[in-house]
C-alpha positions as a printed Julia matrix, in Angstrom:
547×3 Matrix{Float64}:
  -70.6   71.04  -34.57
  -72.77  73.03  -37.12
  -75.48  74.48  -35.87
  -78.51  72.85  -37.89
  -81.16  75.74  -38.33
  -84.58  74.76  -39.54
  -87.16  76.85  -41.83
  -89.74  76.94  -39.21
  -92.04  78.93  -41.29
  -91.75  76.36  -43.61
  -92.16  73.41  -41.58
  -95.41  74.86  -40.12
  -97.24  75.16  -43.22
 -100.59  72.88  -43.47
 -100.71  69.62  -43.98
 -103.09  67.6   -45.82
 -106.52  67.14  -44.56
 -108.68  63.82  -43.96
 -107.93  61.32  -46.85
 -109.4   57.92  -47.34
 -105.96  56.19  -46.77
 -105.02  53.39  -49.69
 -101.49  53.06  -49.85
 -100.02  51.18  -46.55
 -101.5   47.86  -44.73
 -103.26  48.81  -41.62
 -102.48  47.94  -37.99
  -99.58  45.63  -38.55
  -98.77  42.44  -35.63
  -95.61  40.62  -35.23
  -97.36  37.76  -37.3
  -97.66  39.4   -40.37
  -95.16  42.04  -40.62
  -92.24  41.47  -42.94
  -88.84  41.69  -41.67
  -86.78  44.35  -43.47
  -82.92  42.77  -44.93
  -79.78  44.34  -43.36
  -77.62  45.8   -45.98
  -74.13  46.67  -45.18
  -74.17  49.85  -44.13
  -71.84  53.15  -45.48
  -69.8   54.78  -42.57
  -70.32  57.84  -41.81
  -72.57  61.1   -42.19
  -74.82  62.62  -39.55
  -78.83  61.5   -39.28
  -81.43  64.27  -38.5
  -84.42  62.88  -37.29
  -87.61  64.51  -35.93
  -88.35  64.77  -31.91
  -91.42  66.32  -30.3
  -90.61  65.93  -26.84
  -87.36  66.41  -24.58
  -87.84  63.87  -21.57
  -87.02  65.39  -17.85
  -84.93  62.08  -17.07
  -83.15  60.8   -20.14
  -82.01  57.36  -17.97
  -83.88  54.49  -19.51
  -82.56  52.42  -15.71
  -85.16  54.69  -14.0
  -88.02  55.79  -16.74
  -88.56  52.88  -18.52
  -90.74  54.72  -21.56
  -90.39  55.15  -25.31
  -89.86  58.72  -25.01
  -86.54  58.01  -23.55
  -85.61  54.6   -25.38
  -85.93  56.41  -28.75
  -82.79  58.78  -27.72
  -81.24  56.94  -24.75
  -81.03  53.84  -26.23
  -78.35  54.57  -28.78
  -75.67  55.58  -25.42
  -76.97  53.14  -22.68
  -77.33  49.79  -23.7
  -79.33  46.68  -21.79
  -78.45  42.76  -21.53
  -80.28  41.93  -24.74
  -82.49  43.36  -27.65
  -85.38  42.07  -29.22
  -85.17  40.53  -32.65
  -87.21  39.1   -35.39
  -87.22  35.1   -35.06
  -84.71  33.02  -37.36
  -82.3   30.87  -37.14
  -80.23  33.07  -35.65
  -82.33  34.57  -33.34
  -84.31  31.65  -32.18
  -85.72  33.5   -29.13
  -86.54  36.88  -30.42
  -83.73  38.16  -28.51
  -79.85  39.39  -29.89
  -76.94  39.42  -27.19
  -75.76  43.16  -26.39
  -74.15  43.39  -22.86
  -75.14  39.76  -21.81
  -73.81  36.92  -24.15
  -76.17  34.27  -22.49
  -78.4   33.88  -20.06
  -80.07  30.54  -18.37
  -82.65  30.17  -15.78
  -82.48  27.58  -12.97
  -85.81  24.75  -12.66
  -86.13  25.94   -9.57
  -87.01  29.4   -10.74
  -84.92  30.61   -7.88
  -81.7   32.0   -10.3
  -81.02  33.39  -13.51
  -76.94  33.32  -14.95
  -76.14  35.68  -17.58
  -72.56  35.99  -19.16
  -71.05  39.25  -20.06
  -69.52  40.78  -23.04
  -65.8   40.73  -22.65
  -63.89  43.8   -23.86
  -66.42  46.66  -23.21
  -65.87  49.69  -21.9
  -68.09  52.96  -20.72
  -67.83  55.61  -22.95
  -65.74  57.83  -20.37
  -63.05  54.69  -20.52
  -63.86  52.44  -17.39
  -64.13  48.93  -18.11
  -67.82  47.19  -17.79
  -67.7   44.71  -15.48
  -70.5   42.23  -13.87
  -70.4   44.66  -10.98
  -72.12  47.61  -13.14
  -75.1   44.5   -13.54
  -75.23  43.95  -10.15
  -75.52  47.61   -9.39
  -77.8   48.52  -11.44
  -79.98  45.44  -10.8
  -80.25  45.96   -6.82
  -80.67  49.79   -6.91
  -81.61  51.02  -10.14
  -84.0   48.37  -11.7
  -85.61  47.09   -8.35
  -86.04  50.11   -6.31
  -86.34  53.04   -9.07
  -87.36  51.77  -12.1
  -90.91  52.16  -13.03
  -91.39  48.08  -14.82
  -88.85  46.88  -12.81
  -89.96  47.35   -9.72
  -92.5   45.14  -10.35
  -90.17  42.36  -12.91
  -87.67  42.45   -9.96
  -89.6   42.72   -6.93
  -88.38  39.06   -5.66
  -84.62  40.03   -6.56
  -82.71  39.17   -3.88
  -79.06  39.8    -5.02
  -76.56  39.68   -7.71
  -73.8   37.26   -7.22
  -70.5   38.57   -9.43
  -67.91  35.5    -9.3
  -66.26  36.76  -11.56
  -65.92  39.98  -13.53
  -67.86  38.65  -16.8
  -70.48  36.52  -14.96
  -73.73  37.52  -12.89
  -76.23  35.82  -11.23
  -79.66  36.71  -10.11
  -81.32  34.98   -6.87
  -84.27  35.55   -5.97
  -86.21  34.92   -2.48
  -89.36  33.85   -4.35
  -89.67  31.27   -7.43
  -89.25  33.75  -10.24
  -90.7   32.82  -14.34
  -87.56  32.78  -16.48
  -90.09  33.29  -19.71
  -90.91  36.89  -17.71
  -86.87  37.57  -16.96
  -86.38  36.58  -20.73
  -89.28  38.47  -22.07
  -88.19  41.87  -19.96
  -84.33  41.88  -21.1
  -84.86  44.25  -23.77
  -87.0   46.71  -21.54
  -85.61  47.26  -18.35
  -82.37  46.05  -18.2
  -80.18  49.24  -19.24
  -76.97  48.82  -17.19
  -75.54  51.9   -15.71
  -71.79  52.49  -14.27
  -71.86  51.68  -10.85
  -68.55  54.13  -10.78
  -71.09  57.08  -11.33
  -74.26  56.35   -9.41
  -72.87  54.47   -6.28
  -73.04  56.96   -3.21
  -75.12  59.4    -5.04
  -78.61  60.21   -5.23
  -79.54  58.26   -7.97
  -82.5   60.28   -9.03
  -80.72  63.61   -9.9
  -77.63  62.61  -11.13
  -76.31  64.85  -13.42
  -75.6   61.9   -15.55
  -79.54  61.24  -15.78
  -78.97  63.07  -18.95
  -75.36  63.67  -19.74
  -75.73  59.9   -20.4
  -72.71  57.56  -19.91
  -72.96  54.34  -21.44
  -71.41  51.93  -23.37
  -73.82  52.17  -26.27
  -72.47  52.9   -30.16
  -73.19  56.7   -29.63
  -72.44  58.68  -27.14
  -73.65  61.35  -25.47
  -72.85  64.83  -27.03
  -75.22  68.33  -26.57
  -78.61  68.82  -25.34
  -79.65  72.5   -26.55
  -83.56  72.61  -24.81
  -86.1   73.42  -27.62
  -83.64  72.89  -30.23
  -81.9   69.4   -30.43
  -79.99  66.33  -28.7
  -76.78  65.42  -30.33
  -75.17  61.78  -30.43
  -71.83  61.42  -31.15
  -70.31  57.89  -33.18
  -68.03  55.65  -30.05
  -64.92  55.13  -31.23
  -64.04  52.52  -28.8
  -67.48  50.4   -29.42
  -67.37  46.82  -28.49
  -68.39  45.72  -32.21
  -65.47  47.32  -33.89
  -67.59  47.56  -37.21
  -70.27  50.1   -35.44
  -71.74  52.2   -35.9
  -71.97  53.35  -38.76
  -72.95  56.85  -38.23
  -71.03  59.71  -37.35
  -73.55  61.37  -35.78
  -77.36  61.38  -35.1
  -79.47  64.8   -34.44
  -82.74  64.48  -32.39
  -84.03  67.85  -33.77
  -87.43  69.12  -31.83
  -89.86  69.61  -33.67
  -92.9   70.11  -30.99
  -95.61  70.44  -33.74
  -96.04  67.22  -35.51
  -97.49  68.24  -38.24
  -94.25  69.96  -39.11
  -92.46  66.37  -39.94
  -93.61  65.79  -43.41
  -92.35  69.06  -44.99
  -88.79  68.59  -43.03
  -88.71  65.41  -44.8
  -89.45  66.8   -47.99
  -86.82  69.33  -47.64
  -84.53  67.03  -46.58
  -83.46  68.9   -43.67
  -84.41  65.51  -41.67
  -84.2   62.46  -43.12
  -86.41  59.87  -40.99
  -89.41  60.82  -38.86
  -90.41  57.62  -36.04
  -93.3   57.28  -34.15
  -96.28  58.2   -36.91
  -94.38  61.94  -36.34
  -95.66  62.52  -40.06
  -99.73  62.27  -38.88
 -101.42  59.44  -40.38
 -103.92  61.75  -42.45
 -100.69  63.19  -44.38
  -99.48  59.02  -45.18
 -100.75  59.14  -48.57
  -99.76  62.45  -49.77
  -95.94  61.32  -48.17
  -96.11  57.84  -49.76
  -95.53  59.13  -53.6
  -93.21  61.73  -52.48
  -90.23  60.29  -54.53
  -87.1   59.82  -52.3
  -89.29  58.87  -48.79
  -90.07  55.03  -47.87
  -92.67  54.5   -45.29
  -92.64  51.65  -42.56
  -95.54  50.13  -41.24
  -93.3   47.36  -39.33
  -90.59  47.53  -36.79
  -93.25  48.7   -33.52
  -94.49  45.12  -33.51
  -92.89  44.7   -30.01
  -94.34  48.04  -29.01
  -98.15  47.64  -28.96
  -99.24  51.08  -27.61
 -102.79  51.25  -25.86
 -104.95  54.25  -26.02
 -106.64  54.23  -22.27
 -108.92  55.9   -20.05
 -107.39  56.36  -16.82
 -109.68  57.33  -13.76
 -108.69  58.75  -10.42
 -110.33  56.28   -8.13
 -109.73  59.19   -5.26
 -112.83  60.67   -6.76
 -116.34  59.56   -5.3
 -117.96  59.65   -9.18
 -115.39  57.6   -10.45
 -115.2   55.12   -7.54
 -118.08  54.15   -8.19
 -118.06  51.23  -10.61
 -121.77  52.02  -12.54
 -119.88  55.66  -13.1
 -116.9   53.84  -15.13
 -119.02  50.98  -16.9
 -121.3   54.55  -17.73
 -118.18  56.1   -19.23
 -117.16  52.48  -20.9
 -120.52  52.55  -23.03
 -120.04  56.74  -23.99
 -116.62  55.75  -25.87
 -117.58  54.69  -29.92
 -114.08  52.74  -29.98
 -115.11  51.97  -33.83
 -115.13  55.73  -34.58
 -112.03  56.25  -32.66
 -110.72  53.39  -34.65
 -111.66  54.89  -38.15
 -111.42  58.74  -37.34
 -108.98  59.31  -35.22
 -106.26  56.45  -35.83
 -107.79  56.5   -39.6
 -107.49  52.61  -39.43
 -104.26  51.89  -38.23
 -105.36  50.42  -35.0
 -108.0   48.1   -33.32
 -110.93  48.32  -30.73
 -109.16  47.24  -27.26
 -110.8   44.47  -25.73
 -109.03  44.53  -22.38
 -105.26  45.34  -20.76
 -103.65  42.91  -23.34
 -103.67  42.72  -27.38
 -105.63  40.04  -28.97
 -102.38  39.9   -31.64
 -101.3   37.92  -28.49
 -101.97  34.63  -28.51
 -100.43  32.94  -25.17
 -101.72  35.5   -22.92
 -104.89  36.94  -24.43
 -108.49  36.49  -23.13
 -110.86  36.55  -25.88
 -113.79  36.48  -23.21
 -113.67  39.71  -21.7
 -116.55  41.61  -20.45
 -117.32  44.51  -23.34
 -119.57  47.47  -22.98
 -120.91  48.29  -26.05
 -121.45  51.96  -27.49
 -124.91  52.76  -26.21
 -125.51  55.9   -24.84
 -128.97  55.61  -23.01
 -127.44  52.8   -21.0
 -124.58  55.2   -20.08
 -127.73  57.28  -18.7
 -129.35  55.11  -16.92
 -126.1   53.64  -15.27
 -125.49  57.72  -13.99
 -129.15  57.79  -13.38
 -128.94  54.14  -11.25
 -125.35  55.88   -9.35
 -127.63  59.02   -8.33
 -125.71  61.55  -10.24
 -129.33  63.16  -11.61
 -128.62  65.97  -14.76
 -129.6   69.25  -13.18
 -131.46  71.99  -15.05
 -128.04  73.04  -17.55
 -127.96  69.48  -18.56
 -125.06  68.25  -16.39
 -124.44  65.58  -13.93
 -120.75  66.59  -12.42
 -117.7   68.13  -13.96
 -114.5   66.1   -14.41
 -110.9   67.33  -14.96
 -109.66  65.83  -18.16
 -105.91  65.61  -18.85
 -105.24  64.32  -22.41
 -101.56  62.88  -22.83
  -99.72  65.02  -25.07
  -97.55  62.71  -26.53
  -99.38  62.18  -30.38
 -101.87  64.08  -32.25
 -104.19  61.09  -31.82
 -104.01  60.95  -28.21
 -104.87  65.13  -28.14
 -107.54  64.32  -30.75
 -109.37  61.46  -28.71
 -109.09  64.06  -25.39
 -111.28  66.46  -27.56
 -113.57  63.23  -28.93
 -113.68  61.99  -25.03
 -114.6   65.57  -23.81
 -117.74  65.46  -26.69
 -119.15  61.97  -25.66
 -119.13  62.75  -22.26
 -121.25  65.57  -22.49
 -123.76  63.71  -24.25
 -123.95  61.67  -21.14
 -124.04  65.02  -18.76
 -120.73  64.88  -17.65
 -118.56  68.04  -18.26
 -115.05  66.99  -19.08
 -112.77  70.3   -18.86
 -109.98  69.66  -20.66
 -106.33  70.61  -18.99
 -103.56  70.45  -21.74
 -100.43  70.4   -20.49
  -96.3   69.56  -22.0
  -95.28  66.13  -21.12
  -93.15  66.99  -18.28
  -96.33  68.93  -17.01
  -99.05  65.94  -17.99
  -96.7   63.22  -16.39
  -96.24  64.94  -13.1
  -99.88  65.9   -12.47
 -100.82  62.14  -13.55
  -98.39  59.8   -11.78
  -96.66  62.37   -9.29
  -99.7   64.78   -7.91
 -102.51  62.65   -8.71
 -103.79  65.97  -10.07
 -106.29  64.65  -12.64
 -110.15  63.06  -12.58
 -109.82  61.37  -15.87
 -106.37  61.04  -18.2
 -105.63  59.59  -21.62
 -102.9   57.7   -21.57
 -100.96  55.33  -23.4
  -98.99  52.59  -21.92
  -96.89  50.03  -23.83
  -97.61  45.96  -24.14
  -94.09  44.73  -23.83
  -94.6   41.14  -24.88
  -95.3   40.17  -20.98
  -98.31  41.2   -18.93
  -96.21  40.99  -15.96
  -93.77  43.03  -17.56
  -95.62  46.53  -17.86
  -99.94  45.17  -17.66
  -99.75  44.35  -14.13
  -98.37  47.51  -12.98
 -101.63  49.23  -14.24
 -103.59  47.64  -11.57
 -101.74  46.57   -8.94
 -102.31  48.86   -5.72
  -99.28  49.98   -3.57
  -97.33  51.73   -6.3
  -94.95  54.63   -5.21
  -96.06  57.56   -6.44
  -94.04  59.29   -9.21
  -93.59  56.12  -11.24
  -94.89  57.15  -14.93
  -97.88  54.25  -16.87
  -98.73  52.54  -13.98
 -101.43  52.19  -10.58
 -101.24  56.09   -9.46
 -105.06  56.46   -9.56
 -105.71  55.11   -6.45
 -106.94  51.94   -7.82
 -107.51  48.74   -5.1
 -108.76  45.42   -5.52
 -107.73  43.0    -3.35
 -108.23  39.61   -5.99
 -106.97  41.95   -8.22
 -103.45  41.92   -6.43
 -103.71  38.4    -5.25
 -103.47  36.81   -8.86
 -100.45  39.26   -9.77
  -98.97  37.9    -6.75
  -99.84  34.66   -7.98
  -98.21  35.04  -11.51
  -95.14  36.21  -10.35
  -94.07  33.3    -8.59
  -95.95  30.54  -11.39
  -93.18  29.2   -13.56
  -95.38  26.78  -15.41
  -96.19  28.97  -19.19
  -99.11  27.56  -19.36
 -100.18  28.32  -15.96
  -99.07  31.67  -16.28
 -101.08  32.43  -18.82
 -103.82  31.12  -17.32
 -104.22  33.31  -14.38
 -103.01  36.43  -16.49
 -106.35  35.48  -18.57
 -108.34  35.13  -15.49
 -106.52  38.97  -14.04
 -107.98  40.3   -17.85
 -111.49  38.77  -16.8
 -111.73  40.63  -13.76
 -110.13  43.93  -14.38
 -112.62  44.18  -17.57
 -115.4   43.69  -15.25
 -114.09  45.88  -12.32
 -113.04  48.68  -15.11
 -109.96  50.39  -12.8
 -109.11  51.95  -16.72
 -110.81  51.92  -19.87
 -108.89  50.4   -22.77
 -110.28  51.59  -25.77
 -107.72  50.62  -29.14
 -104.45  49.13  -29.55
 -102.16  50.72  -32.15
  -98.79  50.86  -33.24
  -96.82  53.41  -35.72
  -95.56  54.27  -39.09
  -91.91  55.56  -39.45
  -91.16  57.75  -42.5
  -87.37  57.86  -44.01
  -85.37  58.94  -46.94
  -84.53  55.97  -49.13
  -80.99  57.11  -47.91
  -81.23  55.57  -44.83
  -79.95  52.3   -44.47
  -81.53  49.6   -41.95
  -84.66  50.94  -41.14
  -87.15  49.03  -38.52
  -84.97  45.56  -38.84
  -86.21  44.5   -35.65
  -89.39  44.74  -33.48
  -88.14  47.38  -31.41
  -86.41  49.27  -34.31
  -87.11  53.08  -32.78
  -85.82  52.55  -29.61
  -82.57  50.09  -30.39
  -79.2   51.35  -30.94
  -78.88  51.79  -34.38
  -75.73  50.65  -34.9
  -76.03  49.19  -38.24
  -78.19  52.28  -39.33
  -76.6   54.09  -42.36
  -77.03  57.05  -44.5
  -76.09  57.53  -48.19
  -75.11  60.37  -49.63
């Protein structure tokens, strides 16, 4: 391989300040967003694209998270992807490792039928026993969504090589198992993992999969390297030869690789949103406001329950009212989001409560709540000090830590901020419990049962990343996600997910404060950009690059 070597002093040059963005449509939802054509792609050539972080478990089986999905994705591949609706694609979903799948009435089995003539990129043939595996000891017991999509799994029935089938012990919602397929189904080889410890095996990042790339170099602070599977199951992918994830930990560095051309596409709003317009006339770069529609990100407050203050609920509603979420909105995300108005999008229309409790900006009610809780300001102004842990994962989440930080002040509470790498942030968050307040940002995945419930439903092990590790409890809370995981009725379903929003906005366990999704940036080279809802985090095997 070539070494690829990067001007950093060029790529840390300023950017562009604060502009009055014109160019792009804001905030764009799976309704309105316009699906990009497939070309045929040309074969070959090596994609550089921009990374900012280097994930301490690359195996999307166990850490279900973008983070990983945007490199992991292209080696280990799950039952199904998520697609734009058509005729083709009738159920938003396009066959990968599963064929088709079929839920019983009964809501007590699922069937899925395997792709015939695939094999793991180190030669063994996939087989319905790698599903199985994977199922019953990856996705079940390790994985951080599926513990919760496949609590009632039961086991995985392989009559023959190329078919498997799910029981469960309790009456299980196919629309959930459907709805999930994308997310945390990547299927691992049982030939690797079986008898090991599953959590530190090496191949946790010298990935084996059977995914159009495979795994090829990981230098730390440098780069990952994917290398094109000659032996992929769709003989005309991919089209690539290779793909470099090179890390670029300051963001702001994105928009002059691109100019340069030493990358050529930058995911994730990598190129900050205040640079769009400047970017947008460059000649040679295409922006993309679609392709995230499926991943609905959702700038939270989370609060450590294990802390007296924020125990107490007049505490969080006090912290609820100190949060502008229209500022947030227009500063800080510089339109291209919305005000949250609870744990699921309003772009949602089968699950989404529009009658959730809100707490308005007003900060002499925040007062008064503190004032009501006992927490007087002493003579310097202050009530108590917090430890605030912004995630570290976008400019916009570091810039709302410093915004949070200011509004709590102005309420006497001193927020000391702890910045930390995302190894470091995740860890003291969802392994130590070593925060009072954190930003976070957890995914909608089209489901609330999917990765929503997991946010407030007590019991979690610790160490699993975006969900309950701040000691939250609520006892009605956890009987009506018991109750939608065994409802099979849609309609019923959504019924008592709208009733969990209801209550979780009054008990506050987090703070949502604006949904928002991304922009990708690209060379006009590039061929297939965001051609499905999940576009950053799918394989890419129809993604080309001109020369």
């Amino acid at each position: 391989m070539t070494r690829l070597t990067l001007n950093r002093r060029a790529l840390l040059a300023g950017t562009a300040g604060v502009v009055a963005l014109s160019v792009l449509p804001r905030f764009a939802f799976a309704q309105t967003a316009e699906k990009q054509a497939s070309v045929e792609p040309v074969r070959g050539g090596r994609l550089v694209v921009a990374a900012d972080s280097e994930p301490a478990n690359l195996n999307p089986a166990i850490v279900a998270s973008n983070g990983v999905f945007y490199v992991a994705s292209k080696v280990v591949e799950t039952l199904a992807e998520q697609a734009y609706v058509d005729a083709q694609h009738p159920d938003g979903l396009k066959p990968l490792l599963a064929t088709s799948w079929e839920g019983s009435a009964d809501g007590l089995s699922a069937t899925f039928k395997l792709r015939e003539g695939v094999t793991w990129h180190d030669g063994k043939p996939f087989t319905s026993a790698d599903v199985a595996f994977s199922a019953l000891e990856v996705w079940k017991k390790l994985q951080n969504l599926g513990r919760s999509v496949f609590k009632n799994l039961q086991n995985v029935e392989t009559p023959d090589e190329h078919t498997a089938v799910f029981r469960f012990s309790e009456p299980t919602p196919f629309q959930l198992i459907r709805n999930a397929l994308p997310v945390v189904t990547s299927v691992l080889p049982k030939h690797l993992y079986e008898d090991t410890d599953i959590a530190k095996n090496p191949a946790n990042e010298k990935l084996v999969g059977t995914g159009p790339f495979v795994y090829g170099d990981h230098k730390p602070g440098e780069y990952y390297l994917l290398k094109r599977n000659e032996n992929y199951w769709d003989k005309q992918a991919p089209a690539l030869d290779e793909i470099i994830y090179q890390v670029l930990p300051d963001r702001a560095s994105a928009g002059n690789a691109l100019e340069a051309d030493q990358i050529q596409l930058a995911a994730f709003s990598a190129v900050p949103l205040a640079d769009l317009e400047r970017i947008a006339k460059v000649p040679g770069l295409k922006v993309y406001a679609n392709g995230y529609e499926a991943l609905t990100y959702q700038l939270s407050v989370e609060l450590n329950h294990r802390r007296k203050e924020l125990a107490d609920l007049k505490v969080r509603q006090a912290i609820a009212h100190a949060i502008d979420k229209d500022f947030v909105v227009k500063t800080i995300f510089l339109g291209y989001a919305k005000p949250a108005t609870g744990p699921v999008p309003a772009f949602d229309t089968v699950f989404y409560a529009p009658d959730t409790q809100q707490y308005a900006f007003d900060i002499a009610k925040a007062e008064s709540l503190l004032d009501e809780a006992g927490y007087k300001k002493g003579a310097d102004g202050i009530r108590f000090k917090l430890k605030l842990l912004p995630a570290p994962f976008f400019n916009e989440t570091k810039q709302f830590g410093d915004y949070l930080r200011q509004a709590l002040v102005k309420i006497g509470i001193d927020a000391v901020i702890v910045a930390n790498d995302s190894p470091a942030h995740l860890k003291a968050v969802y392994t130590d419990h070593d925060f009072d307040i954190a930003v976070a940002t957890p995914v909608y995945r089209s489901d609330p049962a999917i990765s929503t419930t997991v946010l407030f439903q007590s019991g979690l092990p610790a160490g699993a990343p975006f969900t309950n590790q701040y000691g939250y409890k609520n006892e009605a809370v956890d009987a009506l996600i018991a109750k939608g995981a065994v409802t099979l009725d849609d309609g019923l379903r959504a019924g008592i997910y709208q009733d969990l929003q209801r209550l979780v906005a009054e008990d506050l366990p987090l703070i949502n404060v604006a949904d928002f999704a991304f922009i990708t940036v690209a060379s006009e080279r590039v061929q297939n950009v965001s051609d499905n809802p999940r576009w950053a985090v799918s394989g890419w095997a129809n993604t080309g690059l001109q020369e």
